[in-house]
Coordinates of C-alpha atoms in Angstrom, one line a residue:
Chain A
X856 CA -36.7 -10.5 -50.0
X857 CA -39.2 -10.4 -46.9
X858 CA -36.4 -11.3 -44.4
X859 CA -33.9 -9.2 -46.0
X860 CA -36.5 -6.3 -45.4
X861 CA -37.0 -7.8 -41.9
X862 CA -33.5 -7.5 -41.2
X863 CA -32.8 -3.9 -42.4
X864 CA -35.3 -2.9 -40.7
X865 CA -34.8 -4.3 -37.0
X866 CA -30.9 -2.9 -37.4
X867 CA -31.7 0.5 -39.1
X868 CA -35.2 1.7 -39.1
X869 CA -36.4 0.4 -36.2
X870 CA -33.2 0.4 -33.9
X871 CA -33.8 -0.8 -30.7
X872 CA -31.5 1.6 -29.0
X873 CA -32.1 4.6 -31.1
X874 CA -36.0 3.9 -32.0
X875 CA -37.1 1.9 -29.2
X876 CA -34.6 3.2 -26.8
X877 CA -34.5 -0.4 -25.1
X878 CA -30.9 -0.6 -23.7
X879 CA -30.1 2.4 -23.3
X880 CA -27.9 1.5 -19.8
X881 CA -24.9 -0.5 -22.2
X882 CA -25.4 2.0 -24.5
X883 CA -24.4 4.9 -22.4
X884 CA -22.1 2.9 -20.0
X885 CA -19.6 0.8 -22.8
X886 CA -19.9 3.7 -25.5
X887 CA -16.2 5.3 -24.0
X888 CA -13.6 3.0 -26.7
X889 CA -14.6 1.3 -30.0
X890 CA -13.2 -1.5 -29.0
X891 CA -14.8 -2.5 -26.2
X892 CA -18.1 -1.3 -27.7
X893 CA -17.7 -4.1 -30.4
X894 CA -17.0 -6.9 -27.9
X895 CA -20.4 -5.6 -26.5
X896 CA -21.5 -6.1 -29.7
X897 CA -20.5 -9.0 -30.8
X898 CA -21.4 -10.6 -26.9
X899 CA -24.6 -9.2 -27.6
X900 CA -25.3 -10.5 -31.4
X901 CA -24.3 -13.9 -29.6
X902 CA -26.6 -13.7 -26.6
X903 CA -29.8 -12.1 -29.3
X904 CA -29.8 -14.9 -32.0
X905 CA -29.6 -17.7 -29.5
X906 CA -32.3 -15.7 -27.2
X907 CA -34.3 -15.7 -30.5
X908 CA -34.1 -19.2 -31.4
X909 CA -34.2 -20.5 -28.0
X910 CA -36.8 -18.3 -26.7
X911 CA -39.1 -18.9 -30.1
X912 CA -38.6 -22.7 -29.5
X913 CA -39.5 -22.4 -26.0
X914 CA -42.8 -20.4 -26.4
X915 CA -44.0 -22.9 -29.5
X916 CA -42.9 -26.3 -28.3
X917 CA -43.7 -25.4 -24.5
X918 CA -45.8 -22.4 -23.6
X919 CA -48.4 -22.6 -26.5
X920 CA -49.1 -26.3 -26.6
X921 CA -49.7 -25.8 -22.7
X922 CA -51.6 -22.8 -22.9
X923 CA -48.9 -21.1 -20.3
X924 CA -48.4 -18.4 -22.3
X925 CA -48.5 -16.2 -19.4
X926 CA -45.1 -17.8 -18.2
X927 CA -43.4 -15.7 -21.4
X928 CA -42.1 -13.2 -19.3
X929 CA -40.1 -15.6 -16.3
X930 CA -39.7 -18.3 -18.8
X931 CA -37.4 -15.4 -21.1
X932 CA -35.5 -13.9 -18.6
X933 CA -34.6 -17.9 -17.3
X934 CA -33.4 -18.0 -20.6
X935 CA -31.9 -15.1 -21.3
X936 CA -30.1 -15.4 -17.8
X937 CA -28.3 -18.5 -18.8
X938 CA -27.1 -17.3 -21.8
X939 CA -25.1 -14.4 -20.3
X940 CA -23.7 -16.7 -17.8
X941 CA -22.9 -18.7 -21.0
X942 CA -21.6 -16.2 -22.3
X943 CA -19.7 -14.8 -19.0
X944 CA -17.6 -18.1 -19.0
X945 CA -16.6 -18.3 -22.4
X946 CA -15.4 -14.7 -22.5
X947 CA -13.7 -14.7 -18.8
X948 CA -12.1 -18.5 -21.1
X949 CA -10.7 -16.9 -24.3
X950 CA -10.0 -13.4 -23.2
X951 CA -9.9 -11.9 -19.7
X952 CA -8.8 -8.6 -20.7
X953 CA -12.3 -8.5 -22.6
X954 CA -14.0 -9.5 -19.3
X955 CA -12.4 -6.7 -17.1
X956 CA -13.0 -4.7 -19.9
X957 CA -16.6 -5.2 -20.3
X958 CA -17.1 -5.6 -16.6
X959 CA -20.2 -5.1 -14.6
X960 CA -22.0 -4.7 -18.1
X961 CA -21.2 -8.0 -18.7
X962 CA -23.7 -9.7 -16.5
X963 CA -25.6 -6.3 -16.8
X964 CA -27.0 -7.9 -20.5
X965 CA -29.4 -10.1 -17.9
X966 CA -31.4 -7.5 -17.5
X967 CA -30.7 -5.7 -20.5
X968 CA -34.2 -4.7 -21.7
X969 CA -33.2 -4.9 -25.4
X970 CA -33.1 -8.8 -25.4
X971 CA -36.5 -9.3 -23.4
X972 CA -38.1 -6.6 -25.4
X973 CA -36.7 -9.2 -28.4
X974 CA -38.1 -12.2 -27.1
X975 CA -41.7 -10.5 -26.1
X976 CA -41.8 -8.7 -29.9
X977 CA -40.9 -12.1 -31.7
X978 CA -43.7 -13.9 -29.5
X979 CA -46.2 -10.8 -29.7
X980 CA -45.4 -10.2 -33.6
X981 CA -46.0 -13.9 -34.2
X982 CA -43.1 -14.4 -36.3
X983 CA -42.2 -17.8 -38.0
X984 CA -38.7 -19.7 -36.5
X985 CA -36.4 -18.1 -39.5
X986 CA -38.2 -14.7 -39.6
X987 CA -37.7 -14.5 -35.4
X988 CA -33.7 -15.6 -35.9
X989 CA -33.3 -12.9 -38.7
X990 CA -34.9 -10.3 -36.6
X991 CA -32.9 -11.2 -33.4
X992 CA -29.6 -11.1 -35.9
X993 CA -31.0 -7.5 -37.0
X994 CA -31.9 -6.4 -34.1
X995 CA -28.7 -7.1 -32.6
X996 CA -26.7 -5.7 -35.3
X997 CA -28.3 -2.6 -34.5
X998 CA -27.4 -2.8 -31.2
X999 CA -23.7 -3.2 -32.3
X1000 CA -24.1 -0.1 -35.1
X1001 CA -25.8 2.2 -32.5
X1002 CA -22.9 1.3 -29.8
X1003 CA -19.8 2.0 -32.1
X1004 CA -21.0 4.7 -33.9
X1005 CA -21.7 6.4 -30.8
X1006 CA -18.4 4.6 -29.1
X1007 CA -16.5 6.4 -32.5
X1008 CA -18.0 10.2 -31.8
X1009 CA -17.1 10.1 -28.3
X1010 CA -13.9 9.2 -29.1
X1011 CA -14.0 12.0 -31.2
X1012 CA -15.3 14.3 -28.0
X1013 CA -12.3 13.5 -25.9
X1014 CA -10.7 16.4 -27.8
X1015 CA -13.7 18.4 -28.0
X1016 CA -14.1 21.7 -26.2
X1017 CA -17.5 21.1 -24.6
X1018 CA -19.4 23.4 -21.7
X1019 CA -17.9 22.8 -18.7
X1020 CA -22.1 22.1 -17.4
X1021 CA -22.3 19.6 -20.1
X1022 CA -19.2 17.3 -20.1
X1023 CA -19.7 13.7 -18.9
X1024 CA -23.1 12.6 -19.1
X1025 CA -24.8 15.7 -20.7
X1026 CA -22.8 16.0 -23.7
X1027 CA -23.5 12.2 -23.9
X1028 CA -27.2 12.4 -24.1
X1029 CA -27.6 15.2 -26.4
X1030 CA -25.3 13.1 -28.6
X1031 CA -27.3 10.1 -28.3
X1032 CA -30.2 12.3 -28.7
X1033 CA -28.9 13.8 -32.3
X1034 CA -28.3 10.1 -33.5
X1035 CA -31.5 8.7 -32.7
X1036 CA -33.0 11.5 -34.8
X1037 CA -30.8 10.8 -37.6
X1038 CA -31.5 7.3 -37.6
X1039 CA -35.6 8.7 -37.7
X1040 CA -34.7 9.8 -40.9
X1041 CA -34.8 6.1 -42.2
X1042 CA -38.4 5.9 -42.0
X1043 CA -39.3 6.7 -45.1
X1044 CA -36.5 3.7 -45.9
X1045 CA -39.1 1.1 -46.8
Chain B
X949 CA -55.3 -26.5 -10.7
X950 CA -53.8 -28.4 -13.3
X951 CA -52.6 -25.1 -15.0
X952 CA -50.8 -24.6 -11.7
X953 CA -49.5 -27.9 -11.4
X954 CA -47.9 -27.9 -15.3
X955 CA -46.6 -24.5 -15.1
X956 CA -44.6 -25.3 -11.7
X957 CA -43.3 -28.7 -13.4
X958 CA -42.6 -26.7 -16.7
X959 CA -40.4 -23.8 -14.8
X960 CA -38.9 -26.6 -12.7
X961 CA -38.2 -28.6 -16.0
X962 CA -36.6 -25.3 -17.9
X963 CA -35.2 -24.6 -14.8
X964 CA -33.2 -27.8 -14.4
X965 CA -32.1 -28.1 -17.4
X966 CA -30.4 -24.9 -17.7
X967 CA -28.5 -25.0 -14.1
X968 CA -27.4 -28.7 -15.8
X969 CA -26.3 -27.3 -19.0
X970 CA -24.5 -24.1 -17.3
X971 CA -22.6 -26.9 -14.9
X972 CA -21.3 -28.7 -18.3
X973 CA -20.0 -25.5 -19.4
X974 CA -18.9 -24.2 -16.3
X975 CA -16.4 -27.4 -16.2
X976 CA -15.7 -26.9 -20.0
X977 CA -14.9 -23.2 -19.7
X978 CA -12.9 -23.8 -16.2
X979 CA -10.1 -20.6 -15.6
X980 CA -7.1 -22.3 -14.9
X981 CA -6.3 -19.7 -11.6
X982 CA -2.9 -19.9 -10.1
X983 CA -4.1 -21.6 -6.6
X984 CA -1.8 -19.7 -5.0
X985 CA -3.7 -16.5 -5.1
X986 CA -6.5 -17.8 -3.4
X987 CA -4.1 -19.0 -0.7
X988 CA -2.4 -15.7 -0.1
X989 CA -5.9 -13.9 0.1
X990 CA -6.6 -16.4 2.6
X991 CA -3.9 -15.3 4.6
X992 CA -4.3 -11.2 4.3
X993 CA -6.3 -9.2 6.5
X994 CA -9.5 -9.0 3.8
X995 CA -9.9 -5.3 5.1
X996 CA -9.3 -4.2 1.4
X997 CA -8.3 -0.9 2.7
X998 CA -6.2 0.0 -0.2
X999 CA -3.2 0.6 2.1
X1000 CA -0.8 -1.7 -0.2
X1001 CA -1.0 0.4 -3.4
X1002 CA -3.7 -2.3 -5.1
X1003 CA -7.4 -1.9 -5.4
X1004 CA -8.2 -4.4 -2.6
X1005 CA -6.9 -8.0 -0.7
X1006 CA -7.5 -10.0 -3.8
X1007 CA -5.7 -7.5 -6.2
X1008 CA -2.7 -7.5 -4.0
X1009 CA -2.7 -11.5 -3.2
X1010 CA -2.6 -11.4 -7.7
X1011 CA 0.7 -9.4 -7.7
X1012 CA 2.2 -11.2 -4.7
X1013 CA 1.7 -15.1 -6.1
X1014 CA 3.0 -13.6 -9.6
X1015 CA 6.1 -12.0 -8.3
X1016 CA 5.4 -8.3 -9.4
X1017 CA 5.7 -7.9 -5.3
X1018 CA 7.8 -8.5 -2.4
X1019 CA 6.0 -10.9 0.2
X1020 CA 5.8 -8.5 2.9
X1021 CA 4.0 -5.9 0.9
X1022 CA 0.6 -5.7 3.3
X1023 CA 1.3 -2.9 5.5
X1024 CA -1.9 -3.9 8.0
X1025 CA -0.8 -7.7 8.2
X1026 CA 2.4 -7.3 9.4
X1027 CA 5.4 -9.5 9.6
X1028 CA 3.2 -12.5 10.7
X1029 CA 1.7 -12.6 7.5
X1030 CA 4.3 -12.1 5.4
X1031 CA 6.3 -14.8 7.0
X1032 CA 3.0 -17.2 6.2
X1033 CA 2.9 -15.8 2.9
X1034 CA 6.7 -16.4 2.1
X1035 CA 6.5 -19.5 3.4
X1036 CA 3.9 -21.1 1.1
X1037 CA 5.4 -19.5 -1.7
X1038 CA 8.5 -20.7 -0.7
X1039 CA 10.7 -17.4 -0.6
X1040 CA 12.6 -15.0 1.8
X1041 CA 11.5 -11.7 3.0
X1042 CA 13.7 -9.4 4.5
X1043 CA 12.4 -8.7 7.8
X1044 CA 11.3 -5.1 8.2
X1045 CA 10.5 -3.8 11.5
X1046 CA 6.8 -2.7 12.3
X1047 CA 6.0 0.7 11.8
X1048 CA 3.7 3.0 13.7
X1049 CA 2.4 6.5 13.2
X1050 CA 3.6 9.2 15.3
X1051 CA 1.8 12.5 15.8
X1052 CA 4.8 15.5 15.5
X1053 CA 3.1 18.2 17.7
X1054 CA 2.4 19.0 21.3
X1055 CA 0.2 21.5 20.6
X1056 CA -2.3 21.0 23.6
X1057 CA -5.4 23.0 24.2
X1058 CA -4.0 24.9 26.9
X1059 CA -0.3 25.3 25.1
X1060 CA -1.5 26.1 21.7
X1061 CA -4.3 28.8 22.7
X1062 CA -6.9 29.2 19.9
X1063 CA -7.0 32.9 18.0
X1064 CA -10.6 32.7 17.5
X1065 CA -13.9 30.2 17.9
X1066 CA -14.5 28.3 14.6
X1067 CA -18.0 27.3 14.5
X1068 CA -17.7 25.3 10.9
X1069 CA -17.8 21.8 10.2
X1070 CA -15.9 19.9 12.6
X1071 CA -13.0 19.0 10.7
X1072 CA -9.4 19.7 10.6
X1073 CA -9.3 19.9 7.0
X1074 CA -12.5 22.1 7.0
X1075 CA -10.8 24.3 9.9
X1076 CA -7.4 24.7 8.1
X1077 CA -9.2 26.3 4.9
X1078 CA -9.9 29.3 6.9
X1079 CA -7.1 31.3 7.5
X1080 CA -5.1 28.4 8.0
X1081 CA -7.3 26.7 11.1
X1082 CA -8.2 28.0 14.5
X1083 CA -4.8 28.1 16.4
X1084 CA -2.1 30.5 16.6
X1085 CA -0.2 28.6 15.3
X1086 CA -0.5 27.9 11.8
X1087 CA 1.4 24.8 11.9
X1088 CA -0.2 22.8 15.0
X1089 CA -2.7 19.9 15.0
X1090 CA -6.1 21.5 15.4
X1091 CA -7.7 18.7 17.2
X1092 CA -10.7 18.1 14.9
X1093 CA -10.0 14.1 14.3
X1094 CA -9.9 13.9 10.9
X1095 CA -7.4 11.2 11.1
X1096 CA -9.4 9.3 14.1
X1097 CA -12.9 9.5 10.8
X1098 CA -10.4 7.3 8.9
X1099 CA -8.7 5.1 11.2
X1100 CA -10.4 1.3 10.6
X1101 CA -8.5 0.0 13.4
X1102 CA -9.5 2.0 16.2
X1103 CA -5.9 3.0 16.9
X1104 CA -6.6 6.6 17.1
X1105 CA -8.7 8.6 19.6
X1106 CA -8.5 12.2 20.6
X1107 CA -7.5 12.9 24.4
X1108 CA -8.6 15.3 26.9
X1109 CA -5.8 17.4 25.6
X1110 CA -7.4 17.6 22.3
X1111 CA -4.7 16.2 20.7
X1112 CA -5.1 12.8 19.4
X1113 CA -3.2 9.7 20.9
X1114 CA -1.9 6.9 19.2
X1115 CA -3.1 3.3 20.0
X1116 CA 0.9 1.8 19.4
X1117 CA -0.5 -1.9 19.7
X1118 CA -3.5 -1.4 17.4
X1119 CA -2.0 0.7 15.1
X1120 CA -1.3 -1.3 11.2
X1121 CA 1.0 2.2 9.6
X1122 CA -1.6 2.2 6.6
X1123 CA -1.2 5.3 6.3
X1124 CA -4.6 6.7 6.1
X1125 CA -4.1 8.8 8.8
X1126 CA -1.3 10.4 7.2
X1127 CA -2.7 11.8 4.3
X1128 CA -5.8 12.5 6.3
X1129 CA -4.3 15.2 8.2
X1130 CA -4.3 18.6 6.1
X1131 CA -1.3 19.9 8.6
X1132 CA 1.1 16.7 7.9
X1133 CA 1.8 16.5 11.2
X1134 CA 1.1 12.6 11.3
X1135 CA 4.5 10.3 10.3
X1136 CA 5.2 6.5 9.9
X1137 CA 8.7 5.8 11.8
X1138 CA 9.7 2.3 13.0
X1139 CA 7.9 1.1 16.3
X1140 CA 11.4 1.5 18.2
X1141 CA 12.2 4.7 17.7
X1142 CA 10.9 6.6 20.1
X1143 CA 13.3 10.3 19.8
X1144 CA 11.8 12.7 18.0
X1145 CA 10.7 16.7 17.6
X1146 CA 7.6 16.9 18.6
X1147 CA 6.7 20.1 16.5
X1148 CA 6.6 21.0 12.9
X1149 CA 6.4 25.3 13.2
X1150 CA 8.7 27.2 10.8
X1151 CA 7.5 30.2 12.4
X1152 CA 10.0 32.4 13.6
X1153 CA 11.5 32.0 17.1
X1154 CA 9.4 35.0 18.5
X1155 CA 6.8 34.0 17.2
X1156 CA 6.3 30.4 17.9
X1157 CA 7.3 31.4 21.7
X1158 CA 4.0 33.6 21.5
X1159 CA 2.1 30.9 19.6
X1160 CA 2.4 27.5 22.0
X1161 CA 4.0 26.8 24.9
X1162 CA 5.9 23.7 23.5
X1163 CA 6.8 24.8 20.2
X1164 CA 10.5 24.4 19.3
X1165 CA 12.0 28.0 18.8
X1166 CA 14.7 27.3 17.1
X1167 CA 17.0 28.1 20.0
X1168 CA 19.9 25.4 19.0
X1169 CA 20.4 24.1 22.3
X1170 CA 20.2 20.4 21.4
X1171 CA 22.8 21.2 19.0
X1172 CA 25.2 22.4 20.9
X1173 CA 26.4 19.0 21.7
X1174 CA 25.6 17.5 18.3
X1175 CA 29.3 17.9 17.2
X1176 CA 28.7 16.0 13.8
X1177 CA 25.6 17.3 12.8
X1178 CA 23.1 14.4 14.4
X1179 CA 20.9 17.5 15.2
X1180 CA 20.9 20.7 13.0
X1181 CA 18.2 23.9 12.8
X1182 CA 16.8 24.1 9.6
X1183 CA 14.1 27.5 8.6
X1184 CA 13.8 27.6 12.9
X1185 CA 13.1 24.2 13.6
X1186 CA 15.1 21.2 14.9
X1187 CA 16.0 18.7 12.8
X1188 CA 17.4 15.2 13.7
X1189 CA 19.7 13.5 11.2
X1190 CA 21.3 10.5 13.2
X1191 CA 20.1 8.7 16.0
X1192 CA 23.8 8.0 16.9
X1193 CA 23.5 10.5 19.1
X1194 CA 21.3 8.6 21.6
X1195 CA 24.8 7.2 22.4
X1196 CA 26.6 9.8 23.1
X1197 CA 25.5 10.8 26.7
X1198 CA 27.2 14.4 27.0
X1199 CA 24.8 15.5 23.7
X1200 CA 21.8 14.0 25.3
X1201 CA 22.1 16.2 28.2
X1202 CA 21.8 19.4 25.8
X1203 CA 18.9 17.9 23.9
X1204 CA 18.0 17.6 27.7
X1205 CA 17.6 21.2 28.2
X1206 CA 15.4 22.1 25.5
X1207 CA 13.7 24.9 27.3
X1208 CA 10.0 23.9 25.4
X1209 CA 10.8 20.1 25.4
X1210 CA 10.1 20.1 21.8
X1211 CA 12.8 17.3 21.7
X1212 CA 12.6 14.5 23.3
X1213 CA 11.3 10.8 24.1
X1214 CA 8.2 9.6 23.6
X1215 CA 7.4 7.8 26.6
X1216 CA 6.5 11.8 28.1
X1217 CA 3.4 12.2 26.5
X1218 CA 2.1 9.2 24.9
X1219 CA 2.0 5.8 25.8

């Protein structure tokens, strides 16, 4: 029941894009097509549960025993890096039009706050090895709602009469904007 | 000390052992790429000047090894590379003659006088958005350089004349130059052909006279001995259809008294 709770609320109530606004560049950048927004998704459920079991592993076999915990922060992003490049091949493997697709976002999910902010909560929240998977499979679920929901309105948009001072990245924000205060009203979920 | 010591050994550890598991996969994972591509973009220029139609040198060398393209299709390269290219792909090219850009007016500073001082930004396609540029003549290069900005080769440099001269040997016919100039005075013709008219004014004959020294007027000399059409006036400008009549030596000596020498060769003003 706990981890059930722990997993709504990393993807709902606590969205990292929409609460914690970590992310925000994939967000804004592969949000055009639902399609490629859910290859996002999916690359970047892949790269969050590893990160989170990988990363969890890391800090409790290595860092703690050593008392380096002040390597977290280099010691995650080595991680996280390899991943993507991980990632990067088997993509570019099974299907290119994916990797033109997703382009420079691809390798972008490095440095994607989202997935160090994941690591650094799972370490700071001192969460067991099942609770940390759940919450990075949560979490990045989240990340996948948030991108095609907002990938499906602007869609929607494309056909829209918007300002002619607004179109492009203005109309885009004050969307983003609306759904991060509906997604507030989950608070009150749990 | 020994805090230092572990934490260097543990990154180097981590370290390692990622780089050895992204080489596994990296070998696992391998794109089979046709070989051949990298081959042909060995061979291209690598200026990725867009001048083929494709987004750059590695784009193009994609099309080429799959066959969506002729060999020959870099503009900047040349014959010389496409005859390395069809040879290690192991197919014939048509051999096209080089092509080079010509500049289509003789509108010098002191033939082409200037209506008024333009004191804008220094360019041709700035100039040309008021009242249709500087000169009389609202057809005429203006002399700004907007196609020398663009030229990546060097090939284009504006003379004392203040029209700009062509650089024949350096010159690659990308084509930038052409759409550079807001008048469209620049065209790509085949290296050897060196007959052309050297103006583009519509304007009427009266005017024109008034507006450059070396506009064509429209008078139909050179017709005259144009008997089956090589040379027509179209809307007050001359207009060559057939270079067959560089052979025929009695029409040549009417395109030879073209009273502006609008018509002509090009060895007269440029190199």
């Amino acid at each position: 029941m706990e981890l059930i709770l722990l997993f709504i609320s990393a993807a709902i109530i606590n969205n990292f894009v929409l609460s914690y606004f970590l992310g925000i560049c994939p967000f804004l950048g592969v949000s055009k097509k639902i399609d490629a927004a859910f290859s996002m998704g999916l690359a970047v459920i892949f790269v969050m549960s590893i990160t989170s079991v990988i990363s969890w592993l890391v800090n409790h076999l290595i860092l703690i025993p050593f008392h380096l915990e002040i390597l977290q922060y280099v010691v995650f992003i080595l991680v996280i890096a390899s991943l993507v490049q991980f990632v990067e091949m088997v993509i570019k493997k099974i299907s290119p039009p994916l990797y033109r697709a997703l382009g420079i976002f691809l390798p972008l999910i490095t440095t994607n706050c989202a997935i160090l902010g994941l690591a650094l909560f799972i370490s700071l929240r001192e969460y067991s090895f099942i609770q940390g998977l759940v919450f990075g499979l949560g979490a990045s679920v989240g990340f996948t709602l948030a991108l095609v929901i907002m990938a499906g309105i602007r869609e929607e948009l494309e056909t829209a009469d918007i300002p002619e001072s607004l179109k492009g990245a203005g109309i885009t924000l004050i969307v983003a904007g609306i759904l991060s205060l509906a997604f507030m009203g989950f608070a009150g979920l749990i | 000390m020994f805090n230092i010591a572990i934490s260097i050994l543990t990154m180097g550890i981590l370290g390692a052992f990622f780089a050895y598991g992204l080489s596994i996969a990296k070998n696992k994972f391998k794109v089979e790429e046709d070989p051949r591509i990298d081959q042909v973009e060995e061979v291209l220029p690598g200026a990725n000047c867009g001048a083929c139609g494709y987004p750059g040198c590695r784009a193009l060398a994609e099309a080429i090894a799959s066959g969506q393209v002729d060999a020959n299709s870099c503009p900047v390269g040349g014959s010389e590379t496409a005859q390395e290219i069809a040879q290690m792909l192991g197919v014939e090219i048509i051999e096209t003659e080089r092509q080079v850009v010509v500049l289509l007016c003789r509108g010098t500073e002191t033939a082409a006088q200037r209506k008024a001082e333009y004191r804008g930004i220094r360019q041709c396609y700035a100039a040309s958005l008021v009242q249709s540029g500087d000169k009389f003549c609202s057809y005429g290069c203006l002399g700004y350089g907007d196609c020398v900005d663009v030229c990546n080769f060097d090939a284009l440099h504006i003379d004392k004349e203040g029209l700009p001269v062509v650089d024949r040997e350096k010159c690659t016919a990308c084509g930038l130059c052409v759409k550079a100039c807001p008048k469209n005075l620049l065209e790509l013709h085949p290296v050897s052909r060196k007959f052309f008219v050297f103006c583009m004014s519509l304007d009427n004959p009266k005017s024109s006279r008034k507006n450059c020294k070396n506009a064509c007027t429209g008078c139909m000399i050179c017709t005259k001995g144009a008997q089956n059409g090589e040379i027509v006036v179209e809307n007050n400008l001359s207009l060559i259809n057939n270079l067959d009549i560089l052979e025929n030596e009695e029409a040549m000596q009417w395109v030879g008294k073209c009273p502006t020498k609008a018509i002509g060769f090009l060895e007269e003003n440029q190199n």
